[in-house]
Short mmCIF file of N, CA and C in Angstrom, two decimals:
data_model
loop_
_atom_site.label_atom_id
_atom_site.label_comp_id
_atom_site.label_asym_id
_atom_site.label_seq_id
_atom_site.Cartn_x
_atom_site.Cartn_y
_atom_site.Cartn_z
N MET A 11 8.93 -8.93 21.37
CA MET A 11 7.73 -8.17 21.05
C MET A 11 6.83 -9.04 20.17
N PRO A 12 5.58 -9.29 20.58
CA PRO A 12 4.69 -10.14 19.77
C PRO A 12 4.22 -9.41 18.52
N ARG A 13 4.03 -10.19 17.48
CA ARG A 13 3.52 -9.63 16.24
C ARG A 13 2.02 -9.46 16.33
N PRO A 14 1.43 -8.56 15.55
CA PRO A 14 0.00 -8.26 15.70
C PRO A 14 -0.93 -9.43 15.39
N PHE A 15 -0.55 -10.32 14.47
CA PHE A 15 -1.45 -11.40 14.07
C PHE A 15 -1.04 -12.75 14.66
N GLN A 16 -0.14 -12.74 15.63
CA GLN A 16 0.31 -13.96 16.30
C GLN A 16 0.84 -14.99 15.32
N LEU A 17 1.62 -14.56 14.34
CA LEU A 17 2.19 -15.44 13.32
C LEU A 17 3.70 -15.58 13.49
N ASN A 18 4.15 -15.71 14.70
CA ASN A 18 5.58 -15.80 14.95
C ASN A 18 6.15 -17.08 14.34
N GLY A 19 7.09 -16.92 13.43
CA GLY A 19 7.77 -18.07 12.85
C GLY A 19 6.99 -18.83 11.80
N THR A 20 5.89 -18.28 11.30
CA THR A 20 5.11 -18.98 10.27
C THR A 20 5.17 -18.22 8.96
N VAL A 21 5.02 -18.95 7.87
CA VAL A 21 4.98 -18.35 6.55
C VAL A 21 3.52 -18.26 6.13
N ASP A 22 3.07 -17.07 5.79
CA ASP A 22 1.68 -16.91 5.40
C ASP A 22 1.52 -16.49 3.95
N ARG A 23 2.63 -16.24 3.26
CA ARG A 23 2.53 -15.81 1.87
C ARG A 23 3.86 -16.08 1.17
N VAL A 24 3.76 -16.57 -0.07
CA VAL A 24 4.94 -16.81 -0.90
C VAL A 24 4.63 -16.25 -2.28
N ASP A 25 5.49 -15.38 -2.78
CA ASP A 25 5.32 -14.83 -4.12
C ASP A 25 6.19 -15.62 -5.09
N LEU A 26 5.60 -16.06 -6.19
CA LEU A 26 6.31 -16.82 -7.21
C LEU A 26 6.07 -16.19 -8.58
N ILE A 27 7.05 -16.31 -9.45
CA ILE A 27 6.89 -15.92 -10.85
C ILE A 27 6.86 -17.21 -11.65
N LEU A 28 5.71 -17.52 -12.24
CA LEU A 28 5.52 -18.78 -12.96
C LEU A 28 5.20 -18.51 -14.42
N ARG A 29 5.63 -19.42 -15.25
CA ARG A 29 5.24 -19.34 -16.67
C ARG A 29 3.86 -19.93 -16.87
N GLU A 30 3.58 -21.04 -16.21
CA GLU A 30 2.30 -21.72 -16.35
C GLU A 30 1.71 -21.91 -14.96
N GLY A 31 0.76 -21.09 -14.60
CA GLY A 31 0.20 -21.13 -13.26
C GLY A 31 -0.79 -22.24 -13.03
N SER A 32 -1.45 -22.72 -14.08
CA SER A 32 -2.48 -23.73 -13.90
C SER A 32 -1.88 -25.07 -13.50
N SER A 33 -0.72 -25.43 -14.04
CA SER A 33 -0.10 -26.70 -13.66
C SER A 33 0.37 -26.66 -12.21
N PHE A 34 0.84 -25.52 -11.76
CA PHE A 34 1.26 -25.38 -10.36
C PHE A 34 0.05 -25.46 -9.45
N ALA A 35 -1.05 -24.85 -9.85
CA ALA A 35 -2.26 -24.86 -9.02
C ALA A 35 -2.83 -26.26 -8.91
N SER A 36 -2.71 -27.08 -9.95
CA SER A 36 -3.25 -28.44 -9.88
C SER A 36 -2.44 -29.32 -8.94
N ARG A 37 -1.17 -29.02 -8.71
CA ARG A 37 -0.33 -29.81 -7.81
C ARG A 37 -0.54 -29.46 -6.35
N MET A 38 -1.10 -28.31 -6.06
CA MET A 38 -1.31 -27.89 -4.68
C MET A 38 -2.54 -28.58 -4.11
N GLY A 39 -2.51 -28.87 -2.84
CA GLY A 39 -3.62 -29.54 -2.17
C GLY A 39 -4.60 -28.55 -1.57
N GLN A 40 -5.39 -29.06 -0.64
CA GLN A 40 -6.37 -28.24 0.05
C GLN A 40 -5.68 -27.24 0.97
N GLY A 41 -6.30 -26.12 1.21
CA GLY A 41 -5.78 -25.15 2.15
C GLY A 41 -4.88 -24.09 1.53
N PHE A 42 -4.66 -24.14 0.23
CA PHE A 42 -3.83 -23.14 -0.43
C PHE A 42 -4.69 -22.25 -1.29
N HIS A 43 -4.37 -20.99 -1.30
CA HIS A 43 -5.09 -20.03 -2.14
C HIS A 43 -4.09 -19.46 -3.13
N ILE A 44 -4.30 -19.74 -4.40
CA ILE A 44 -3.39 -19.28 -5.45
C ILE A 44 -4.09 -18.17 -6.21
N GLU A 45 -3.40 -17.04 -6.32
CA GLU A 45 -4.00 -15.85 -6.92
C GLU A 45 -2.96 -15.18 -7.80
N SER A 46 -3.37 -14.78 -8.99
CA SER A 46 -2.44 -14.09 -9.88
C SER A 46 -2.37 -12.62 -9.52
N SER A 47 -1.37 -11.95 -10.05
CA SER A 47 -1.21 -10.53 -9.73
C SER A 47 -2.36 -9.72 -10.33
N SER A 48 -2.90 -10.13 -11.45
CA SER A 48 -4.04 -9.41 -12.03
C SER A 48 -5.28 -9.58 -11.16
N GLN A 49 -5.46 -10.78 -10.58
CA GLN A 49 -6.59 -10.98 -9.67
C GLN A 49 -6.42 -10.14 -8.41
N ARG A 50 -5.21 -10.08 -7.91
CA ARG A 50 -4.94 -9.29 -6.71
C ARG A 50 -5.18 -7.81 -6.97
N SER A 51 -4.72 -7.33 -8.13
CA SER A 51 -4.93 -5.91 -8.43
C SER A 51 -6.41 -5.61 -8.68
N ALA A 52 -7.15 -6.57 -9.25
CA ALA A 52 -8.59 -6.37 -9.46
C ALA A 52 -9.32 -6.31 -8.12
N SER A 53 -8.96 -7.18 -7.19
CA SER A 53 -9.61 -7.14 -5.88
C SER A 53 -9.24 -5.86 -5.14
N LEU A 54 -8.00 -5.41 -5.28
CA LEU A 54 -7.60 -4.14 -4.67
C LEU A 54 -8.37 -2.97 -5.29
N ARG A 55 -8.57 -3.01 -6.60
CA ARG A 55 -9.31 -1.96 -7.28
C ARG A 55 -10.76 -1.91 -6.79
N THR A 56 -11.39 -3.07 -6.61
CA THR A 56 -12.77 -3.07 -6.12
C THR A 56 -12.85 -2.59 -4.68
N MET A 57 -11.86 -2.95 -3.87
CA MET A 57 -11.85 -2.46 -2.49
C MET A 57 -11.68 -0.95 -2.44
N LEU A 58 -10.83 -0.40 -3.30
CA LEU A 58 -10.63 1.05 -3.33
C LEU A 58 -11.87 1.77 -3.83
N SER A 59 -12.56 1.19 -4.81
CA SER A 59 -13.78 1.84 -5.29
C SER A 59 -14.88 1.81 -4.22
N ALA A 60 -14.95 0.72 -3.46
CA ALA A 60 -15.92 0.67 -2.36
C ALA A 60 -15.57 1.68 -1.28
N PHE A 61 -14.28 1.83 -1.00
CA PHE A 61 -13.85 2.82 -0.02
C PHE A 61 -14.18 4.23 -0.49
N ARG A 62 -13.98 4.49 -1.77
CA ARG A 62 -14.29 5.80 -2.33
C ARG A 62 -15.80 6.08 -2.25
N LEU A 63 -16.61 5.06 -2.51
CA LEU A 63 -18.06 5.21 -2.42
C LEU A 63 -18.48 5.52 -0.99
N ASN A 64 -17.86 4.84 -0.02
CA ASN A 64 -18.16 5.12 1.39
C ASN A 64 -17.76 6.54 1.77
N LEU A 65 -16.62 7.00 1.28
CA LEU A 65 -16.21 8.37 1.57
C LEU A 65 -17.18 9.39 0.97
N GLU A 66 -17.65 9.13 -0.24
CA GLU A 66 -18.62 10.03 -0.86
C GLU A 66 -19.92 10.06 -0.08
N ALA A 67 -20.38 8.88 0.37
CA ALA A 67 -21.62 8.83 1.14
C ALA A 67 -21.47 9.58 2.46
N LEU A 68 -20.35 9.39 3.13
CA LEU A 68 -20.14 10.09 4.40
C LEU A 68 -19.98 11.59 4.21
N SER A 69 -19.37 12.01 3.10
CA SER A 69 -19.24 13.44 2.86
C SER A 69 -20.60 14.07 2.56
N LEU A 70 -21.47 13.35 1.85
CA LEU A 70 -22.82 13.87 1.62
C LEU A 70 -23.60 13.95 2.92
N LEU A 71 -23.42 12.97 3.80
CA LEU A 71 -24.08 13.01 5.09
C LEU A 71 -23.58 14.20 5.92
N ALA A 72 -22.26 14.44 5.90
CA ALA A 72 -21.71 15.58 6.62
C ALA A 72 -22.22 16.90 6.04
N LEU A 73 -22.36 16.97 4.72
CA LEU A 73 -22.90 18.18 4.09
C LEU A 73 -24.34 18.41 4.52
N PHE A 74 -25.14 17.34 4.57
CA PHE A 74 -26.52 17.45 5.00
C PHE A 74 -26.61 17.93 6.45
N VAL A 75 -25.78 17.38 7.32
CA VAL A 75 -25.79 17.79 8.72
C VAL A 75 -25.36 19.25 8.86
N GLY A 76 -24.36 19.67 8.07
CA GLY A 76 -23.92 21.06 8.11
C GLY A 76 -25.01 22.01 7.65
N ILE A 77 -25.69 21.66 6.58
CA ILE A 77 -26.80 22.50 6.10
C ILE A 77 -27.90 22.58 7.15
N PHE A 78 -28.21 21.46 7.78
CA PHE A 78 -29.24 21.43 8.82
C PHE A 78 -28.86 22.33 9.98
N LEU A 79 -27.60 22.29 10.41
CA LEU A 79 -27.16 23.14 11.52
C LEU A 79 -27.21 24.61 11.15
N ILE A 80 -26.79 24.96 9.96
CA ILE A 80 -26.84 26.36 9.52
C ILE A 80 -28.28 26.83 9.42
N TYR A 81 -29.18 25.99 8.90
CA TYR A 81 -30.60 26.35 8.79
C TYR A 81 -31.20 26.58 10.18
N ASN A 82 -30.91 25.68 11.12
CA ASN A 82 -31.45 25.85 12.48
C ASN A 82 -30.91 27.10 13.15
N THR A 83 -29.65 27.41 12.95
CA THR A 83 -29.07 28.62 13.53
C THR A 83 -29.72 29.87 12.94
N ALA A 84 -29.90 29.89 11.64
CA ALA A 84 -30.54 31.04 11.00
C ALA A 84 -31.99 31.19 11.46
N MET A 85 -32.72 30.09 11.60
CA MET A 85 -34.11 30.17 12.04
C MET A 85 -34.19 30.64 13.50
N PHE A 86 -33.22 30.22 14.34
CA PHE A 86 -33.20 30.68 15.72
C PHE A 86 -32.97 32.18 15.79
N VAL A 87 -32.08 32.69 14.94
CA VAL A 87 -31.81 34.13 14.92
C VAL A 87 -33.06 34.88 14.44
N VAL A 88 -33.74 34.37 13.44
CA VAL A 88 -34.94 35.03 12.92
C VAL A 88 -36.04 35.03 13.97
N VAL A 89 -36.23 33.89 14.63
CA VAL A 89 -37.32 33.79 15.64
C VAL A 89 -36.99 34.68 16.84
N SER A 90 -35.74 34.72 17.26
CA SER A 90 -35.40 35.52 18.44
C SER A 90 -35.46 37.02 18.15
N ARG A 91 -35.35 37.42 16.89
CA ARG A 91 -35.41 38.85 16.55
C ARG A 91 -36.72 39.21 15.83
N ARG A 92 -37.71 38.39 15.97
CA ARG A 92 -39.01 38.67 15.31
C ARG A 92 -39.61 39.96 15.83
N LYS A 93 -39.49 40.19 17.12
CA LYS A 93 -40.06 41.41 17.71
C LYS A 93 -39.35 42.64 17.15
N ASP A 94 -38.01 42.58 17.03
CA ASP A 94 -37.25 43.72 16.49
C ASP A 94 -37.61 43.96 15.02
N ALA A 95 -37.84 42.91 14.26
CA ALA A 95 -38.19 43.08 12.85
C ALA A 95 -39.59 43.64 12.70
N GLY A 96 -40.49 43.31 13.66
CA GLY A 96 -41.86 43.84 13.61
C GLY A 96 -41.93 45.32 13.94
N ILE A 97 -41.01 45.79 14.77
CA ILE A 97 -41.02 47.19 15.17
C ILE A 97 -40.41 47.98 14.03
#
């Protein structure tokens, strides 16, 4: 069964616990991305806040569409019964 990202047999991430991360980072060459756990949690926090903002925006849009539909339905009922209200 193929893996979703076509990474069969490759290593794409290694977690290390280091006392001094800067000396390790200076020994690594090009093509490596070294990130601390605090940086990872900060990036995750910003992604979650952006996701929350998108959910709030979409919920406000859904609320606006719902109000518009209710308003149009009520106006249709009023216009269709205008003759009955006049009598």
